[in-house]
Coordinates of C-alpha atoms in Angstrom, one line a residue:
Chain C
M128 CA -54.9 -108.2 39.0
V129 CA -56.8 -106.6 41.9
S130 CA -55.4 -103.4 43.2
K131 CA -52.5 -103.5 45.6
P132 CA -53.3 -102.0 49.0
H133 CA -52.8 -98.2 49.3
G134 CA -49.2 -97.6 50.5
G135 CA -48.2 -101.2 49.6
R136 CA -49.4 -103.3 52.5
L137 CA -52.8 -104.1 53.9
V138 CA -52.8 -103.0 57.5
N139 CA -54.0 -105.5 60.1
R140 CA -54.4 -104.0 63.6
V141 CA -56.8 -106.6 64.9
A142 CA -55.2 -108.2 67.9
K143 CA -55.8 -112.0 68.1
G144 CA -55.1 -114.9 70.4
R145 CA -52.7 -114.5 73.3
R146 CA -51.6 -111.1 72.2
R147 CA -55.2 -110.0 72.4
E148 CA -55.7 -111.5 75.8
A149 CA -52.6 -109.8 77.1
L150 CA -53.6 -106.5 75.7
L151 CA -57.1 -106.8 77.1
E152 CA -55.7 -107.6 80.5
E153 CA -53.5 -104.5 80.3
A154 CA -56.3 -102.4 79.0
K155 CA -58.4 -102.9 82.1
E156 CA -55.7 -100.9 84.1
L157 CA -55.2 -98.1 81.5
H158 CA -56.7 -94.7 81.4
S159 CA -59.8 -95.0 79.2
I160 CA -61.3 -92.7 76.7
E161 CA -64.9 -93.1 75.5
V162 CA -65.3 -92.8 71.7
T163 CA -68.3 -92.2 69.6
K164 CA -69.8 -94.6 67.2
N165 CA -68.2 -92.7 64.2
T166 CA -64.8 -93.0 65.8
A167 CA -65.5 -96.6 66.5
S168 CA -66.1 -97.1 62.8
D169 CA -62.8 -95.4 62.0
I170 CA -61.1 -97.7 64.5
H171 CA -62.5 -100.7 62.6
N172 CA -61.6 -99.3 59.3
I173 CA -58.0 -98.7 60.4
A174 CA -57.8 -102.2 62.1
Y175 CA -59.1 -104.1 59.1
G176 CA -57.1 -102.2 56.6
A177 CA -59.8 -100.2 54.9
Y178 CA -57.7 -97.1 55.7
S179 CA -54.3 -98.7 54.8
P180 CA -51.6 -97.4 55.2
L181 CA -52.9 -95.8 58.4
Q182 CA -52.0 -97.7 61.5
G183 CA -53.8 -95.4 63.8
F184 CA -55.0 -91.8 64.2
L185 CA -52.9 -89.2 62.5
L186 CA -49.9 -87.5 64.2
R187 CA -49.5 -83.8 63.7
E188 CA -47.0 -84.1 60.8
D189 CA -49.3 -86.3 58.8
Y190 CA -52.3 -84.3 59.8
E191 CA -50.8 -81.1 58.4
H192 CA -49.6 -82.8 55.2
V193 CA -53.1 -84.2 54.6
L194 CA -54.7 -80.8 55.4
Y195 CA -52.5 -78.7 53.2
D196 CA -51.1 -81.1 50.5
M197 CA -53.7 -83.9 50.5
R198 CA -50.9 -86.4 51.1
L199 CA -49.4 -88.2 54.1
S200 CA -45.9 -87.1 55.1
D201 CA -44.4 -90.0 53.0
D202 CA -46.2 -88.5 49.9
T203 CA -48.9 -91.2 49.8
P204 CA -52.2 -89.6 48.6
W205 CA -54.6 -89.1 51.5
T206 CA -57.3 -86.4 51.6
I207 CA -59.4 -86.7 54.7
P208 CA -57.6 -86.4 58.1
I209 CA -58.6 -89.4 60.3
V210 CA -58.3 -87.9 63.7
L211 CA -59.3 -88.6 67.3
D212 CA -60.5 -85.6 69.2
V213 CA -60.5 -85.4 73.0
R214 CA -61.3 -82.9 75.7
K215 CA -58.4 -81.8 77.9
D216 CA -60.1 -83.2 81.0
E217 CA -60.6 -86.6 79.3
I218 CA -56.8 -87.1 79.1
Q219 CA -55.8 -85.5 82.3
G220 CA -52.6 -87.3 83.5
V221 CA -52.0 -88.9 80.0
K222 CA -48.7 -88.0 78.4
E223 CA -47.2 -88.8 75.1
G224 CA -45.9 -92.4 75.1
D225 CA -48.7 -93.7 77.3
D226 CA -51.1 -96.4 76.3
V227 CA -54.8 -95.7 76.7
A228 CA -57.9 -97.9 76.3
L229 CA -60.6 -96.7 73.9
T230 CA -64.0 -97.7 75.0
H231 CA -67.4 -97.5 73.4
E232 CA -70.5 -97.6 75.6
G233 CA -68.2 -98.5 78.5
Q234 CA -66.8 -101.6 76.8
I235 CA -63.1 -101.8 75.8
L236 CA -62.9 -101.5 72.1
A237 CA -59.2 -100.9 71.4
V238 CA -55.9 -99.8 72.9
M239 CA -53.9 -96.9 71.5
K240 CA -50.3 -95.7 72.0
V241 CA -50.6 -92.0 72.4
E242 CA -47.6 -90.7 70.4
E243 CA -48.7 -87.1 70.2
I244 CA -51.2 -84.8 71.8
Y245 CA -51.8 -81.6 69.8
E246 CA -54.1 -78.7 69.2
W247 CA -56.0 -78.1 66.0
D248 CA -57.7 -75.2 64.3
K249 CA -61.2 -76.4 63.4
K250 CA -61.9 -73.5 61.1
E251 CA -58.7 -74.2 59.2
F252 CA -59.7 -77.9 59.0
A253 CA -63.1 -76.9 57.6
R254 CA -61.6 -74.4 55.1
H255 CA -59.3 -77.1 53.7
V256 CA -61.4 -80.2 53.9
F257 CA -64.8 -78.8 53.2
K258 CA -63.7 -75.6 51.3
T259 CA -66.0 -73.6 53.5
E260 CA -66.3 -72.4 57.1
D261 CA -70.1 -72.2 56.8
P262 CA -71.6 -73.9 59.9
N263 CA -74.6 -74.8 57.8
H264 CA -72.5 -77.3 55.9
P265 CA -73.2 -80.6 57.8
G266 CA -69.6 -81.7 57.8
V267 CA -68.4 -78.3 59.1
A268 CA -71.1 -78.2 61.8
R269 CA -69.9 -81.6 63.0
T270 CA -66.3 -80.5 62.9
Y271 CA -67.0 -77.4 65.1
A272 CA -68.8 -79.7 67.5
R273 CA -65.7 -81.8 68.0
K274 CA -63.4 -81.6 71.0
E275 CA -60.4 -79.2 71.4
L276 CA -57.4 -81.6 71.2
L277 CA -56.3 -84.4 68.9
I278 CA -54.4 -87.4 69.9
G279 CA -52.5 -89.5 67.4
G280 CA -50.9 -92.9 67.5
P281 CA -51.3 -96.6 66.4
I282 CA -54.3 -98.6 67.7
D283 CA -55.0 -102.3 68.2
L284 CA -58.6 -103.4 68.0
L285 CA -59.4 -105.9 70.8
N286 CA -63.2 -106.3 70.7
P287 CA -64.8 -105.6 67.3
L288 CA -68.3 -104.2 67.7
K289 CA -71.2 -106.1 66.2
H290 CA -71.5 -104.8 62.6
P291 CA -74.8 -103.1 61.9
F292 CA -75.2 -105.3 58.8
D293 CA -73.4 -108.5 59.6
R294 CA -74.7 -110.3 56.6
Y295 CA -73.0 -107.8 54.3
A296 CA -69.9 -106.9 56.3
L297 CA -66.8 -107.9 54.4
T298 CA -63.3 -106.7 55.3
P299 CA -60.7 -105.7 52.6
L300 CA -59.0 -109.1 53.1
E301 CA -62.3 -110.9 52.5
T302 CA -63.3 -109.0 49.3
R303 CA -59.8 -109.6 48.0
V304 CA -60.2 -113.4 48.5
L305 CA -63.7 -113.2 47.1
F306 CA -62.5 -111.5 43.9
K307 CA -59.7 -114.0 43.5
E308 CA -62.2 -116.9 43.9
K309 CA -64.4 -115.4 41.3
G310 CA -61.5 -115.0 39.0
W311 CA -62.1 -111.2 38.7
R312 CA -59.0 -109.2 37.7
T313 CA -60.8 -105.8 37.2
I314 CA -63.4 -104.6 39.7
V315 CA -65.3 -101.4 39.7
A316 CA -66.6 -100.0 42.9
F317 CA -69.8 -98.0 43.3
Q318 CA -70.1 -95.8 46.4
T319 CA -73.5 -94.7 47.4
R320 CA -75.6 -93.2 50.2
N321 CA -78.9 -93.4 48.3
V322 CA -81.5 -95.9 47.3
P323 CA -81.0 -96.9 43.7
H324 CA -82.9 -95.2 40.9
L325 CA -82.5 -95.9 37.2
G326 CA -79.6 -93.4 36.8
H327 CA -77.5 -95.4 39.3
E328 CA -78.3 -98.6 37.6
Y329 CA -77.3 -97.1 34.3
V330 CA -73.9 -96.0 35.5
Q331 CA -73.2 -99.2 37.3
K332 CA -74.0 -101.3 34.3
A333 CA -72.2 -99.0 31.9
A334 CA -69.1 -99.4 34.0
L335 CA -69.6 -103.2 34.5
T336 CA -69.6 -103.6 30.7
F337 CA -65.9 -103.0 30.7
V338 CA -64.7 -104.9 33.8
D339 CA -65.0 -108.3 35.4
G340 CA -67.1 -107.4 38.4
L341 CA -69.0 -104.7 40.2
L342 CA -68.8 -104.0 43.9
I343 CA -71.9 -102.1 45.1
H344 CA -70.6 -100.6 48.4
P345 CA -73.1 -98.3 50.1
L346 CA -72.0 -96.5 53.3
V347 CA -73.7 -97.4 56.5
G348 CA -73.2 -95.0 59.4
W349 CA -73.9 -91.4 60.2
K350 CA -75.7 -89.4 57.5
K351 CA -77.4 -86.1 57.6
P352 CA -81.2 -85.8 58.3
G353 CA -83.2 -86.2 55.1
D354 CA -80.8 -88.9 53.7
F355 CA -82.1 -92.4 53.4
K356 CA -81.7 -94.7 56.4
D357 CA -79.2 -97.5 56.1
E358 CA -81.7 -100.3 56.3
V359 CA -83.7 -98.7 53.5
I360 CA -80.7 -98.5 51.2
V361 CA -79.8 -102.1 51.9
A362 CA -83.3 -103.4 51.3
A363 CA -83.6 -101.4 48.1
Y364 CA -80.4 -102.8 46.7
E365 CA -81.4 -106.4 47.7
A366 CA -84.5 -105.9 45.5
L367 CA -82.7 -104.3 42.6
I368 CA -79.9 -107.0 42.5
K369 CA -82.4 -109.8 42.9
H370 CA -84.5 -108.7 39.9
Y371 CA -82.1 -106.9 37.6
Y372 CA -78.4 -107.9 38.1
P373 CA -76.5 -110.9 36.9
K374 CA -75.5 -112.7 40.1
D375 CA -72.1 -113.7 38.8
S376 CA -70.8 -110.2 38.2
V377 CA -72.0 -108.3 41.2
V378 CA -71.0 -108.3 44.9
F379 CA -73.1 -106.3 47.4
S380 CA -71.4 -105.4 50.6
V381 CA -71.6 -102.4 53.0
L382 CA -68.9 -100.1 54.3
W383 CA -69.3 -98.9 57.9
M384 CA -68.1 -95.3 57.5
Q385 CA -69.7 -92.0 58.1
M386 CA -70.5 -89.5 55.4
R387 CA -68.6 -86.3 55.7
Y388 CA -70.0 -84.4 52.7
A389 CA -66.5 -83.2 51.8
G390 CA -67.2 -83.3 48.0
P391 CA -64.0 -83.7 45.9
R392 CA -61.7 -84.6 48.8
E393 CA -64.1 -87.2 50.0
A394 CA -64.4 -88.6 46.5
I395 CA -60.6 -89.3 46.6
H396 CA -61.0 -90.8 50.0
H397 CA -63.8 -93.1 48.8
A398 CA -61.6 -94.2 46.0
I399 CA -58.6 -95.0 48.2
V400 CA -60.8 -97.0 50.6
R401 CA -62.2 -99.1 47.7
K402 CA -58.7 -99.6 46.4
N403 CA -57.9 -101.2 49.7
F404 CA -60.9 -103.5 49.2
G405 CA -59.2 -104.7 46.0
C406 CA -61.1 -102.6 43.4
T407 CA -59.3 -101.4 40.3
H408 CA -61.8 -98.9 39.2
F409 CA -64.0 -96.4 40.9
I410 CA -67.2 -94.6 39.6
V411 CA -67.1 -90.9 40.2
G412 CA -70.5 -89.4 39.5
R413 CA -71.9 -85.9 39.5
D414 CA -71.4 -84.0 42.7
H415 CA -69.8 -86.9 44.4
A416 CA -70.1 -86.7 48.2
G417 CA -71.4 -83.2 47.8
V418 CA -74.2 -81.4 49.6
G419 CA -76.1 -78.2 48.7
N420 CA -74.2 -76.0 46.4
Y421 CA -70.8 -76.1 48.1
Y422 CA -69.0 -77.9 45.2
G423 CA -69.2 -77.8 41.4
P424 CA -71.0 -80.8 39.9
Y425 CA -67.8 -82.1 38.3
E426 CA -65.2 -80.6 40.7
A427 CA -64.3 -84.1 42.0
W428 CA -63.3 -85.1 38.5
D429 CA -60.7 -82.3 38.3
L430 CA -59.2 -83.2 41.7
F431 CA -58.6 -86.8 40.5
N432 CA -56.2 -85.3 37.9
E433 CA -53.9 -84.2 40.7
F434 CA -53.3 -87.8 41.7
P435 CA -51.4 -89.7 39.0
D436 CA -50.2 -92.1 41.7
L437 CA -53.6 -93.0 43.2
G438 CA -53.5 -96.6 42.1
I439 CA -57.2 -96.9 41.3
T440 CA -58.7 -95.7 38.0
P441 CA -61.5 -93.3 38.3
L442 CA -64.4 -93.7 35.8
F443 CA -66.0 -90.4 35.2
I444 CA -69.6 -91.1 34.2
R445 CA -71.8 -88.3 33.2
E446 CA -75.2 -87.7 34.6
S447 CA -77.8 -89.9 33.0
F448 CA -81.4 -89.2 32.2
Y449 CA -84.3 -90.9 30.5
C450 CA -84.9 -89.9 26.9
K451 CA -88.4 -90.4 25.6
K452 CA -87.1 -90.6 22.0
C453 CA -84.2 -93.0 22.7
G454 CA -86.6 -95.0 24.9
G455 CA -84.1 -95.6 27.7
M456 CA -81.5 -94.2 30.1
V457 CA -78.8 -92.3 28.2
N458 CA -76.4 -89.4 28.8
A459 CA -75.7 -86.2 27.0
K460 CA -72.8 -87.7 25.1
I461 CA -74.8 -90.4 23.5
C462 CA -78.3 -88.8 23.1
P463 CA -78.8 -86.4 20.3
H464 CA -82.3 -85.2 21.4
S465 CA -83.3 -82.0 22.9
D466 CA -84.4 -81.2 26.4
E467 CA -88.1 -81.6 25.7
F468 CA -87.5 -85.4 25.4
R469 CA -85.2 -85.7 28.4
V470 CA -86.5 -86.5 31.9
R471 CA -83.9 -85.9 34.6
I472 CA -84.0 -88.0 37.7
S473 CA -83.8 -85.5 40.5
G474 CA -82.9 -86.9 43.9
T475 CA -84.9 -84.1 45.6
K476 CA -88.0 -84.9 43.5
L477 CA -87.7 -88.6 44.2
R478 CA -87.4 -88.0 47.9
K479 CA -90.4 -85.8 47.8
M480 CA -92.5 -88.4 46.0
I481 CA -91.4 -91.0 48.5
R482 CA -92.2 -88.7 51.4
N483 CA -95.7 -88.3 50.0
K484 CA -96.0 -92.1 49.6
E485 CA -96.2 -91.7 45.8
K486 CA -94.8 -94.5 43.7
P487 CA -92.1 -93.1 41.4
P488 CA -92.7 -93.8 37.7
E489 CA -90.8 -96.8 36.2
Y490 CA -88.5 -94.6 34.2
M491 CA -87.2 -93.3 37.5
M492 CA -87.2 -96.3 39.8
R493 CA -87.7 -100.0 39.4
P494 CA -91.2 -101.0 40.7
E495 CA -89.7 -103.7 43.0
V496 CA -87.3 -101.1 44.5
A497 CA -90.1 -98.5 44.9
E498 CA -92.2 -101.0 46.7
V499 CA -89.5 -101.8 49.2
V500 CA -88.7 -98.2 49.9
L501 CA -92.4 -97.3 50.3
S502 CA -92.9 -100.2 52.7
F503 CA -90.9 -98.2 55.3
D504 CA -93.0 -95.9 57.5
N505 CA -90.2 -93.3 57.4
P506 CA -87.3 -94.2 55.1
F507 CA -85.4 -91.0 56.0
V508 CA -82.9 -90.1 58.7
T509 CA -84.5 -87.7 61.2
Chain B
M57 CA -33.6 -78.8 57.1
P58 CA -31.3 -80.8 54.7
E59 CA -29.2 -79.0 52.1
G60 CA -31.2 -77.9 49.1
E61 CA -34.5 -78.1 50.9
R62 CA -36.9 -75.2 51.1
K63 CA -40.4 -74.4 52.4
S64 CA -43.1 -72.8 50.3
G65 CA -46.1 -72.0 52.3
R66 CA -46.7 -75.1 54.4
S67 CA -45.0 -77.5 51.9
R68 CA -41.3 -78.5 51.8
Y69 CA -39.4 -78.8 48.6
T70 CA -35.9 -79.8 47.6
T71 CA -33.9 -79.3 44.5
V72 CA -33.1 -82.0 41.9
S73 CA -30.9 -81.2 38.9
I74 CA -32.1 -82.0 35.4
P75 CA -30.3 -81.1 32.1
V76 CA -31.1 -77.6 30.9
T77 CA -32.1 -79.0 27.5
L78 CA -34.7 -81.2 29.2
Y79 CA -35.9 -78.3 31.3
N80 CA -36.4 -76.1 28.2
R81 CA -38.2 -79.0 26.4
I82 CA -40.6 -79.4 29.3
K83 CA -41.1 -75.6 29.6
K84 CA -42.2 -75.6 26.0
L85 CA -44.4 -78.7 26.4
I86 CA -46.4 -77.3 29.3
E87 CA -47.2 -74.0 27.7
G88 CA -51.0 -73.6 27.7
T89 CA -51.6 -76.6 29.9
G90 CA -52.7 -76.7 33.5
F91 CA -49.1 -77.0 34.8
A92 CA -47.9 -73.7 36.2
N93 CA -44.2 -74.5 36.0
V94 CA -41.7 -77.2 35.2
S95 CA -41.4 -78.3 38.8
Q96 CA -45.1 -79.0 39.0
F97 CA -44.9 -81.1 35.8
V98 CA -41.9 -83.0 36.9
T99 CA -43.5 -83.8 40.3
Y100 CA -46.6 -85.1 38.5
V101 CA -44.7 -87.3 36.2
L102 CA -42.4 -88.6 38.9
R103 CA -45.3 -89.6 41.1
E104 CA -46.8 -91.4 38.2
V105 CA -43.6 -93.4 37.5
V106 CA -42.6 -94.0 41.1
V107 CA -45.9 -95.6 42.0
E108 CA -45.4 -98.1 39.2
Y109 CA -42.0 -99.1 40.6
E110 CA -43.4 -99.4 44.1
R111 CA -46.2 -101.6 42.9
A112 CA -43.8 -103.9 41.1
R113 CA -41.9 -104.4 44.4
E114 CA -44.9 -105.2 46.5
A115 CA -45.9 -108.6 47.7
E116 CA -48.4 -110.5 45.6
E117 CA -51.1 -111.5 48.2
P118 CA -51.8 -109.9 51.5
F119 CA -53.2 -113.2 53.0
T120 CA -51.8 -116.6 53.9
E121 CA -53.3 -119.9 52.6
E122 CA -54.8 -120.6 56.1
E123 CA -56.4 -117.2 56.2
K124 CA -57.7 -117.7 52.8
E125 CA -59.4 -121.0 53.7
K126 CA -61.2 -119.5 56.7
I127 CA -62.4 -116.6 54.6
I128 CA -63.7 -118.8 51.8
E129 CA -65.6 -120.7 54.5
K130 CA -67.2 -117.5 55.7
L131 CA -67.9 -116.3 52.1
R132 CA -69.7 -119.6 51.4
R133 CA -71.7 -119.3 54.6
L134 CA -72.9 -115.8 53.5
G135 CA -73.7 -117.0 50.0
Y136 CA -71.1 -115.0 48.2
I137 CA -69.6 -118.1 46.6

């Protein structure tokens, strides 16, 4: 059976029909707050249930519990505070209990009941969520750039934005119906922000061997400069799946959510979100959601051990490499050969080759995938 | 704060009674493990058990038949089924 939604019930905060019309009419008269694209994606993820059980942006009590205990105030596991930051002057005249309109590029996106307005300590946030206060960490830098107040309360999505990849945009409700139609009871999710190399294919297929289906679920949304662009990731996976995956056991969809680079905490967050999409298992690789040397390569694995009540089973799959003697992709647990036969697929090396317009060797990347990636003038976020 | 409740750092705790014999048994069991004390072990085990009970009480499907039909239509259109 597919996973039950996190917290027990799939949240739906998408206003429809007459209720939507009435809220839209009211929203025109409300104080409005302009939100960024990243916040807009959070609003969508709340509204469609990807962040179940959240009904809106965190109130102070939940915020503090998440920050210090990695749980909501009702004890439900939750590791990344989902917050809405505002400047004082943006909410001048707004008091707790008021409704406000949330706009993006001037258009009404959602309405929110402001239940609480509170201050936050960005350094403390960084220390707990990112385990560092270093402004060179991309997630920390973005935290420091946020506004001085937080407002919390439930939201209602009125006008969903056009999804950047409509063709592959499925909501948690839709993946749940899809898995049911396919007759899948066990589904493993693969989170990624990269174009696929053979190491990724190896872990996905190793996991798929033991379950009914695989959900390949790359993030589309903000990523740091130097990461692959969303359209490159999507095109690369289209090529890989077309040529190398059995159609009946793989679903490819994208998740509109920013990368935070919060390492272990973000790994838990990624798992919770995929649980809401109905997945029963989640692949946790080496340095999941990490950046630089801020986290240990398998630190996320340890953190999963603190959550016996997560409700999705993590699959800890070791780093894979190509072994010349074995003649294929393997990992240290199953390959008896020494380092001289092992070729590690380094993401940095791969990016360098692609930047230099060199075709990576076939033991690193499928030729069809390499061709697609190299067809982009600049496949990297600038 | 309700009776029996206390704060440790930022977290709040309350007291639950268990038989001393069980306490001693757990104390022995967690020696040399990652659990720092009996409370930590009991919290871990309770969370593991509680979530199972909660799951058993949750509704079967989060969608209605009507919603399901609409979604299936979309999934067909997109080529997923």
